[in-house]
Coordinates of C-alpha atoms and ligand atoms in Angstrom, one line a residue:
M1 CA 21.3 -12.2 -25.0
Q2 CA 18.3 -10.0 -23.3
L3 CA 19.4 -8.7 -20.0
S4 CA 16.1 -5.5 -19.6
K5 CA 13.9 -6.3 -16.6
L6 CA 10.8 -7.4 -18.1
R7 CA 7.5 -5.4 -19.3
G8 CA 5.3 -4.8 -16.1
F9 CA 8.2 -5.1 -13.8
R10 CA 10.1 -2.1 -12.4
D11 CA 13.4 -0.8 -11.1
L12 CA 13.2 1.2 -8.0
L13 CA 15.5 3.8 -7.2
G14 CA 16.6 6.9 -4.0
L15 CA 13.3 8.3 -4.2
D16 CA 10.9 6.3 -5.6
A17 CA 12.4 3.3 -3.7
R18 CA 12.2 6.1 -0.2
L19 CA 8.0 6.7 -1.0
L20 CA 7.5 2.8 -0.6
G21 CA 9.4 2.9 2.6
V22 CA 8.1 5.7 3.9
I23 CA 4.5 4.7 3.5
E24 CA 5.8 0.9 4.7
A25 CA 6.4 2.4 7.9
R26 CA 3.8 4.6 8.2
A27 CA 1.2 2.0 7.9
R28 CA 3.2 -0.7 10.4
Q29 CA 2.5 2.5 12.9
V30 CA -0.7 2.6 12.5
A31 CA -1.3 -1.3 12.4
R32 CA 1.0 -0.6 15.9
R33 CA -1.7 1.4 17.5
H34 CA -4.2 -1.2 16.6
N35 CA -2.6 -4.1 18.3
V36 CA -2.4 -5.6 14.8
S37 CA 0.9 -8.3 14.7
E38 CA 2.9 -8.7 12.1
I39 CA 2.2 -12.0 9.6
R40 CA 4.8 -13.2 6.6
V41 CA 3.7 -15.4 4.7
P42 CA 5.1 -17.0 1.5
A43 CA 4.8 -15.5 -2.1
L44 CA 4.9 -19.0 -3.7
E45 CA 1.2 -20.9 -3.2
R46 CA -0.9 -23.0 -5.2
L47 CA -2.6 -22.1 -7.8
N48 CA -5.8 -24.0 -6.0
L49 CA -5.3 -21.7 -2.6
Y50 CA -6.5 -18.8 -5.0
A51 CA -8.8 -20.7 -7.2
R52 CA -10.9 -21.9 -4.0
S53 CA -10.9 -17.6 -2.8
T54 CA -10.2 -15.4 -5.5
G55 CA -12.8 -16.7 -7.3
E56 CA -12.5 -19.3 -10.8
T57 CA -13.9 -17.3 -13.0
S58 CA -11.8 -14.0 -11.4
D59 CA -9.3 -12.1 -13.8
I60 CA -7.3 -12.4 -11.6
V61 CA -7.0 -16.5 -11.4
E62 CA -8.4 -16.4 -15.2
K63 CA -6.0 -14.5 -16.7
Q64 CA -3.7 -12.9 -14.5
L65 CA -1.4 -15.4 -12.5
Y66 CA 1.6 -16.0 -12.9
V67 CA 2.0 -20.0 -12.8
V68 CA 6.1 -21.1 -12.0
Q69 CA 6.2 -24.4 -14.0
R70 CA 8.9 -26.7 -12.1
S71 CA 8.9 -29.2 -14.7
S72 CA 7.9 -30.3 -18.8
E73 CA 4.5 -31.7 -16.6
S74 CA 1.2 -30.5 -17.1
L75 CA -0.5 -27.6 -15.2
G76 CA -2.6 -28.5 -11.9
G77 CA -4.1 -27.3 -9.4
D78 CA -1.1 -27.7 -7.0
D79 CA 1.1 -26.4 -9.3
P80 CA 2.7 -23.0 -7.8
V81 CA 2.1 -19.4 -8.7
L82 CA 3.0 -16.0 -7.7
R83 CA 1.2 -14.2 -4.8
P84 CA -1.3 -11.8 -6.6
E85 CA -2.7 -11.0 -3.4
G86 CA -2.2 -11.4 0.1
T87 CA -5.9 -12.4 1.6
P88 CA -6.2 -15.9 0.8
G89 CA -2.4 -16.6 2.2
V90 CA -2.8 -15.0 6.0
V91 CA -6.2 -17.6 5.5
R92 CA -4.0 -20.9 4.7
A93 CA -1.2 -19.4 7.1
Y94 CA -4.1 -18.9 10.4
I95 CA -5.3 -22.0 9.4
E96 CA -2.5 -24.4 9.1
A97 CA -1.4 -22.7 12.3
G98 CA -4.9 -24.3 13.8
L99 CA -5.6 -20.9 15.3
D100 CA -9.4 -21.2 13.7
R101 CA -10.2 -23.0 16.5
I102 CA -7.5 -22.9 19.5
D103 CA -8.0 -19.0 19.2
P104 CA -9.6 -17.8 16.6
E105 CA -9.6 -13.9 17.3
Q106 CA -6.8 -12.8 15.7
R107 CA -5.0 -9.2 14.0
Y108 CA -2.9 -9.4 11.1
F109 CA -0.7 -7.4 8.7
Y110 CA 1.7 -7.6 6.1
C111 CA 3.4 -6.2 3.2
G112 CA 5.2 -7.1 0.2
P113 CA 5.0 -7.9 -3.6
M114 CA 2.1 -9.4 -4.9
F115 CA 2.6 -10.3 -9.1
R116 CA -0.4 -10.3 -11.5
Y117 CA -0.3 -10.4 -15.2
E118 CA -1.5 -6.8 -16.6
R119 CA -1.6 -4.5 -19.0
P120 CA 0.8 -2.2 -17.8
Q121 CA -0.1 1.5 -17.5
K122 CA 0.6 4.2 -15.2
G123 CA -0.2 2.6 -11.3
R124 CA -0.7 -0.6 -12.6
Y125 CA 2.6 -3.1 -12.7
R126 CA 2.8 -6.4 -13.0
E127 CA 4.8 -6.9 -9.7
F128 CA 3.5 -3.9 -7.6
Y129 CA 3.5 -3.7 -3.2
Q130 CA 0.8 -4.4 -0.6
F131 CA -0.2 -3.6 2.7
G132 CA -2.7 -5.3 3.9
V133 CA -4.6 -5.6 7.3
E134 CA -6.6 -8.7 8.2
F135 CA -9.2 -9.5 11.2
F136 CA -10.0 -12.9 12.1
G137 CA -13.2 -13.9 14.6
R138 CA -14.5 -10.6 14.5
A139 CA -18.2 -10.7 12.7
D140 CA -19.5 -7.3 14.5
A141 CA -19.4 -3.8 12.0
A142 CA -17.1 -2.2 14.2
A143 CA -14.2 -4.3 12.7
D144 CA -15.0 -3.2 9.4
A145 CA -15.4 0.4 10.4
E146 CA -11.7 -0.2 12.7
L147 CA -10.0 -1.5 9.3
I148 CA -11.4 1.8 7.2
V149 CA -10.7 4.5 10.3
M150 CA -7.1 2.7 9.8
I151 CA -6.4 3.9 6.3
D152 CA -8.3 6.9 7.3
E153 CA -5.1 7.9 9.7
L154 CA -3.3 6.8 7.6
R155 CA -4.4 9.1 4.7
R156 CA -4.8 11.2 7.3
E157 CA -0.6 11.1 8.2
L158 CA 0.3 11.4 4.3
K159 CA -1.4 14.6 4.0
L160 CA -4.0 13.4 1.0
E161 CA -7.3 13.7 0.5
L162 CA -9.0 10.4 -0.8
N163 CA -12.2 9.4 -0.9
F164 CA -14.0 6.3 0.8
E165 CA -16.5 4.9 -0.8
I166 CA -18.8 2.2 0.9
N167 CA -21.3 -0.7 -0.3
S168 CA -22.9 -3.7 1.5
L169 CA -23.1 -7.3 -0.9
G170 CA -25.3 -8.9 1.4
D171 CA -25.1 -12.4 2.8
A172 CA -25.5 -16.0 1.3
R173 CA -29.1 -15.3 3.0
C174 CA -29.9 -12.2 1.1
R175 CA -27.6 -12.3 -2.2
P176 CA -29.6 -14.8 -4.4
A177 CA -32.4 -12.0 -4.6
L178 CA -30.0 -9.9 -5.7
R179 CA -28.5 -12.0 -8.0
G180 CA -32.0 -13.2 -9.6
A181 CA -32.2 -9.7 -10.1
L182 CA -29.7 -8.9 -11.5
L183 CA -30.0 -11.7 -13.9
E184 CA -33.7 -10.8 -15.0
W185 CA -32.2 -6.9 -15.5
G186 CA -29.4 -8.3 -17.6
R187 CA -31.2 -10.8 -19.8
A188 CA -34.0 -7.7 -20.4
H189 CA -31.7 -5.5 -21.3
L190 CA -29.5 -8.3 -23.4
P191 CA -29.3 -7.0 -26.6
Q192 CA -27.2 -3.1 -24.9
L193 CA -25.0 -4.8 -21.9
C194 CA -20.6 -4.8 -23.8
Q195 CA -19.4 -8.4 -24.9
D196 CA -17.9 -8.5 -21.2
C197 CA -21.2 -8.2 -19.7
H198 CA -22.8 -11.2 -21.8
Q199 CA -20.2 -13.1 -20.1
R200 CA -20.7 -11.8 -16.6
L201 CA -24.3 -11.9 -17.0
E202 CA -23.6 -15.9 -17.0
R203 CA -20.7 -16.5 -14.4
N204 CA -21.4 -13.6 -11.8
P205 CA -24.2 -11.3 -12.4
L206 CA -23.1 -8.7 -9.8
R207 CA -19.8 -7.5 -11.4
L208 CA -22.2 -6.5 -14.0
L209 CA -22.8 -3.0 -12.0
D210 CA -18.9 -2.9 -12.2
C211 CA -19.5 -2.1 -16.3
K212 CA -17.0 1.0 -16.6
I213 CA -18.5 0.3 -20.7
D214 CA -22.1 0.2 -19.8
V215 CA -21.9 2.9 -16.7
K216 CA -25.1 4.9 -17.9
L217 CA -26.9 1.5 -18.6
T218 CA -26.1 0.2 -14.6
E219 CA -27.9 2.7 -13.2
S220 CA -31.2 1.2 -13.9
A221 CA -29.8 -2.0 -12.8
P222 CA -31.1 -3.1 -9.8
K223 CA -28.9 -1.9 -6.7
T224 CA -27.7 -3.6 -3.5
V225 CA -28.4 -2.0 -0.7
D226 CA -32.5 -2.8 -1.9
Y227 CA -31.7 -6.6 -1.4
L228 CA -29.8 -6.5 1.9
C229 CA -32.2 -8.5 4.7
D230 CA -32.6 -6.7 8.2
E231 CA -29.1 -8.8 9.7
C232 CA -27.2 -7.5 6.8
R233 CA -29.0 -4.3 6.7
A234 CA -28.6 -3.2 10.3
H235 CA -24.7 -4.2 9.7
F236 CA -24.7 -1.9 7.1
Q237 CA -25.9 0.9 9.4
T238 CA -23.7 0.5 12.1
V239 CA -21.3 0.3 9.9
C240 CA -21.9 4.1 8.8
E241 CA -22.9 5.2 11.8
L242 CA -19.1 4.4 13.4
L243 CA -17.5 6.0 10.3
A244 CA -19.6 8.9 11.0
D245 CA -18.5 9.4 14.5
A246 CA -15.0 8.7 13.7
G247 CA -15.3 11.7 11.4
V248 CA -14.2 9.9 8.3
R249 CA -16.3 11.7 5.0
Y250 CA -17.7 8.3 2.7
N251 CA -20.0 8.0 0.2
I252 CA -22.4 5.1 -0.3
N253 CA -21.8 3.7 -3.5
P254 CA -24.7 1.0 -4.3
R255 CA -22.7 0.1 -7.8
L256 CA -19.2 -1.5 -5.9
V257 CA -18.4 -4.6 -6.4
R258 CA -15.2 -6.2 -5.9
G259 CA -13.3 -7.9 -8.6
L260 CA -12.5 -10.9 -6.0
D261 CA -15.2 -13.4 -5.1
Y262 CA -15.0 -13.8 -1.0
Y263 CA -16.5 -10.7 -0.1
S264 CA -19.8 -11.1 2.0
R265 CA -21.6 -7.9 3.8
T266 CA -19.2 -4.9 3.8
A267 CA -17.1 -4.2 0.6
F268 CA -15.1 -0.6 0.4
E269 CA -12.6 1.1 -1.8
V270 CA -10.5 4.1 -1.3
V271 CA -9.9 6.1 -4.4
S272 CA -7.8 9.0 -4.7
A273 CA -8.6 11.7 -8.1
G274 CA -5.4 12.6 -8.9
V275 CA -3.4 9.7 -10.3
G276 CA -5.2 8.8 -13.4
A277 CA -7.0 5.8 -14.4
Q278 CA -5.9 3.3 -11.5
S279 CA -7.7 5.2 -8.7
A280 CA -8.5 2.7 -6.3
I281 CA -5.6 2.9 -3.9
A282 CA -6.8 0.7 -1.3
A283 CA -9.7 -2.1 -1.6
G284 CA -11.3 -4.6 1.1
G285 CA -13.9 -6.0 3.0
R286 CA -15.8 -8.7 4.7
Y287 CA -15.1 -12.5 3.5
D288 CA -17.3 -14.5 6.4
G289 CA -17.1 -17.6 4.9
L290 CA -13.8 -17.8 3.7
V291 CA -12.2 -19.4 6.9
E292 CA -14.5 -22.3 5.8
T293 CA -14.1 -22.7 2.5
L294 CA -10.6 -22.9 2.4
G295 CA -11.3 -25.8 5.2
G296 CA -10.8 -23.8 8.7
A297 CA -13.4 -23.6 11.1
A298 CA -16.8 -20.8 10.6
V299 CA -14.4 -18.1 11.5
A300 CA -15.4 -14.5 10.7
G301 CA -13.0 -12.1 8.7
T302 CA -12.4 -8.9 7.1
G303 CA -9.7 -7.2 5.9
F304 CA -8.9 -4.3 3.6
A305 CA -4.6 -4.2 1.1
I306 CA -3.3 -1.3 0.1
G307 CA -1.7 -0.8 -2.9
V308 CA 1.4 1.2 -1.8
D309 CA 2.7 2.1 -5.1
R310 CA -0.5 3.7 -6.1
L311 CA -0.3 6.0 -3.1
A312 CA 3.5 6.8 -3.5
L313 CA 2.0 8.3 -6.7
A314 CA -0.7 10.5 -4.9
L315 CA 2.5 11.8 -2.8
D316 CA 4.0 14.9 -3.5
A317 CA 7.4 13.0 -3.6
A318 CA 9.8 16.1 -3.2
R319 CA 8.2 16.5 0.3
F320 CA 10.1 13.4 1.3
E321 CA 13.6 14.4 -0.3
V322 CA 16.7 13.2 1.8
R323 CA 18.9 16.0 1.8
P324 CA 22.0 15.4 4.5
D325 CA 21.6 17.4 7.2
A326 CA 26.1 18.5 5.7
A327 CA 28.4 17.1 4.0
L328 CA 32.0 17.0 5.5
I329 CA 35.0 18.0 3.9
S330 CA 38.4 17.5 4.7
L331 CA 41.8 18.5 3.4
G332 CA 44.7 16.1 4.2
D333 CA 45.2 13.2 6.6
A334 CA 45.3 14.6 9.7
A335 CA 41.8 16.2 8.9
L336 CA 39.9 12.8 7.3
R337 CA 40.2 11.8 10.9
A338 CA 39.7 14.1 12.2
A339 CA 36.2 14.5 10.1
M340 CA 35.6 10.3 10.7
R341 CA 35.4 11.4 13.9
L342 CA 33.4 14.7 13.6
A343 CA 30.8 13.0 11.9
G344 CA 30.0 9.8 13.8
E345 CA 29.0 12.5 16.7
M346 CA 26.3 14.2 14.5
R347 CA 25.5 10.5 13.8
I348 CA 25.0 9.7 17.7
A349 CA 23.2 13.2 17.7
G350 CA 20.2 12.1 14.9
L351 CA 22.1 14.3 11.9
C352 CA 22.4 12.6 8.2
V353 CA 26.0 13.2 7.2
E354 CA 27.9 12.4 4.2
S355 CA 31.4 12.4 4.1
L356 CA 33.0 13.7 0.8
S357 CA 36.3 12.0 -0.6
P358 CA 38.9 13.4 0.8
E359 CA 41.4 12.6 -3.0
R360 CA 38.9 15.6 -4.2
G361 CA 40.1 19.0 -3.5
L362 CA 38.3 21.7 -1.9
K363 CA 36.3 23.3 -5.1
A364 CA 35.3 20.2 -6.3
Q365 CA 34.3 18.9 -2.5
L366 CA 32.7 21.9 -1.9
R367 CA 30.6 21.3 -5.6
R368 CA 29.7 17.8 -4.3
A369 CA 28.2 19.1 -1.4
D370 CA 25.9 21.2 -3.2
K371 CA 24.8 18.3 -5.4
L372 CA 24.2 16.2 -2.5
K373 CA 21.1 19.7 -1.6
A374 CA 23.0 19.5 1.9
R375 CA 21.9 22.4 4.6
F376 CA 25.6 22.8 5.6
A377 CA 29.8 22.2 4.7
L378 CA 32.0 21.9 7.2
I379 CA 35.1 22.3 6.2
I380 CA 38.8 21.4 8.1
G381 CA 41.7 21.6 8.1
D382 CA 45.1 21.3 9.1
D383 CA 44.7 24.9 10.4
E384 CA 41.1 24.5 11.7
I385 CA 42.5 21.2 13.7
A386 CA 45.1 22.9 15.2
R387 CA 43.1 25.7 16.1
D388 CA 40.3 23.3 17.4
V389 CA 37.6 24.8 14.9
V390 CA 35.7 24.1 11.9
Q391 CA 34.7 26.0 9.0
L392 CA 30.7 26.3 8.7
R393 CA 29.2 26.9 5.6
D394 CA 25.9 27.5 4.7
L395 CA 25.1 26.8 1.6
K396 CA 21.5 28.1 0.7
R397 CA 22.5 31.0 2.3
S398 CA 26.1 31.1 1.0
V399 CA 27.4 32.1 4.0
Q400 CA 30.7 30.8 5.7
Q401 CA 31.7 31.3 9.7
E402 CA 34.1 29.4 11.8
V403 CA 32.3 28.1 14.3
S404 CA 34.5 26.5 17.6
R405 CA 35.0 22.0 17.5
A406 CA 33.4 21.4 20.9
E407 CA 30.2 23.4 19.9
V408 CA 29.4 22.4 15.9
V409 CA 27.1 19.6 16.6
N410 CA 24.6 21.7 18.7
R411 CA 24.5 24.3 16.1
I412 CA 23.5 22.0 13.5
V413 CA 21.4 20.4 15.6
A414 CA 19.3 24.0 16.3
D415 CA 19.1 25.1 12.7
T416 CA 17.7 21.4 11.6
A417 CA 15.3 20.6 14.3
T418 CA 12.6 21.2 12.4
A419 CA 13.7 19.2 9.9
L420 CA 13.9 16.1 12.1
G421 CA 10.5 17.1 13.7
S422 CA 8.5 17.1 10.9
P423 CA 5.8 14.6 10.9
T424 CA 6.7 14.8 7.1
E425 CA 10.0 12.8 8.0
G426 CA 10.2 8.9 7.2
P427 CA 12.2 6.4 8.4
Ligands
HAM501 P1 -7.3 -5.7 -4.7 O1 -9.2 -4.7 -5.0 O2 -7.2 -7.0 -5.9 O3 -7.5 -6.5 -3.4 O4 -6.2 -5.1 -4.5 C1 -5.8 -4.0 -3.6 C2 -5.5 -2.9 -4.1 O5 -4.1 -3.1 -4.2 C3 -5.9 -1.8 -5.1 O6 -6.3 -0.8 -4.6 C4 -4.9 -1.4 -5.7 O7 -4.2 0.1 -4.8 C5 -3.6 -2.1 -5.5 N1 -3.5 -3.2 -6.9 C6 -4.4 -4.1 -7.6 N2 -3.7 -4.3 -8.6 C7 -2.8 -3.6 -9.0 C8 -1.8 -3.8 -9.6 N3 -1.7 -4.3 -10.7 N4 0.0 -2.6 -10.5 C9 -0.8 -1.8 -9.0 N5 -1.4 -1.6 -8.0 C10 -2.1 -2.7 -7.8 C11 -7.1 -7.0 -2.7 O8 -6.3 -7.5 -3.8 C12 -7.2 -7.7 -1.8 N6 -6.7 -8.7 -1.1 C13 -8.0 -6.1 -0.3 C14 -8.3 -6.8 0.8 C15 -7.9 -7.5 2.1 N7 -9.4 -7.7 0.9 C16 -9.7 -7.9 2.6 N8 -8.5 -8.2 3.1

């Protein structure tokens, strides 16, 4: 019987899991500061939800859905699939709660696992984590800019260098002209187009711009920004101005189109140079027609999702390693009880403390304290209890001194104050 995990799925242990937790906690703080509230939606939704939003001809729906089969019945649009992304489920929940009619202006964040049947490689997994934000009822450019600013705030807090690429895809009024121009260009260059682009040409000519094979060729293709109507152009210009005002460094990339069908106007991607081929750390944009497409009122929408796993790859993991402030070493029964009390006081003071097994001798407990990379070892035996002291061993400097029991907590708090207050310290 095969009991190992499935290909593309991962177990995250220790620091790997902690990195995701740190990013999620930081992202929640950013969301909180922007008055964005949380939404939790199911991991299973009907196939139709994604076919109608992400797009019937998108790679995600055509090739990457995990369908959960309940019976031997043939598959249909009502069958549950594991969510490949968060946006459609959030839009569905928003409509189902009736908010599109009774209270349309809402802002939500979500985080959790998403599932796509992709070819696994570094930074690309079949189960991965997203932190996403969706704004409803905001058609203005300031909403798009605020979302990008949120990612920039998180970037700054995590001390990362990331590049912001933005574009405008136009709307229902001006997109047909761009589509037509791309179709014409594609037909004229048919012999030079790659196999995928031959398909894209008929199904979704906008995606010709996304070709990773014929990059040189697509440079001569019509540019999105040249086909915008006056309203879309003004919207895009305001987004750019607001980003510049907020100090966000961005590039306009007229070849940026997204693999999901619901976008209109603003589309953006955030890329990192240091994480390998899967460099898109976050992406998003405006989806003004989506609420209506899914059966709701005509309410504007805009949002983004961060790939938490990819952001974790961009971090300097060593900065987030947890090292206990102290390891407590007890020698004997009475010492064990005294050590447990002392550990309790230290934890109330906010310190990270591990009490070591009293079944080991002094040497073995010291070795364990070293292995844990604890800052201090505190040693308590019968003699220390009798004299109301503790042996305080600085494991970094290998020096030991006797400290009175009453003073020891404050001593360690003072010594670790910088570590505790450090902005890189996670949850
Ligand atoms: P997306 O571009 O498909 O957009 O995904 C957003 C981010 O999720 C990507 O930039 C990437 O960091 C991460 N990601 C995607 N696939 C994988 C994978 N297989 N392994 C690891 N990370 C991955 C969306 O999902 C939209 N819902 C974003 C959005 C929200 N647009 C508006 N609101």
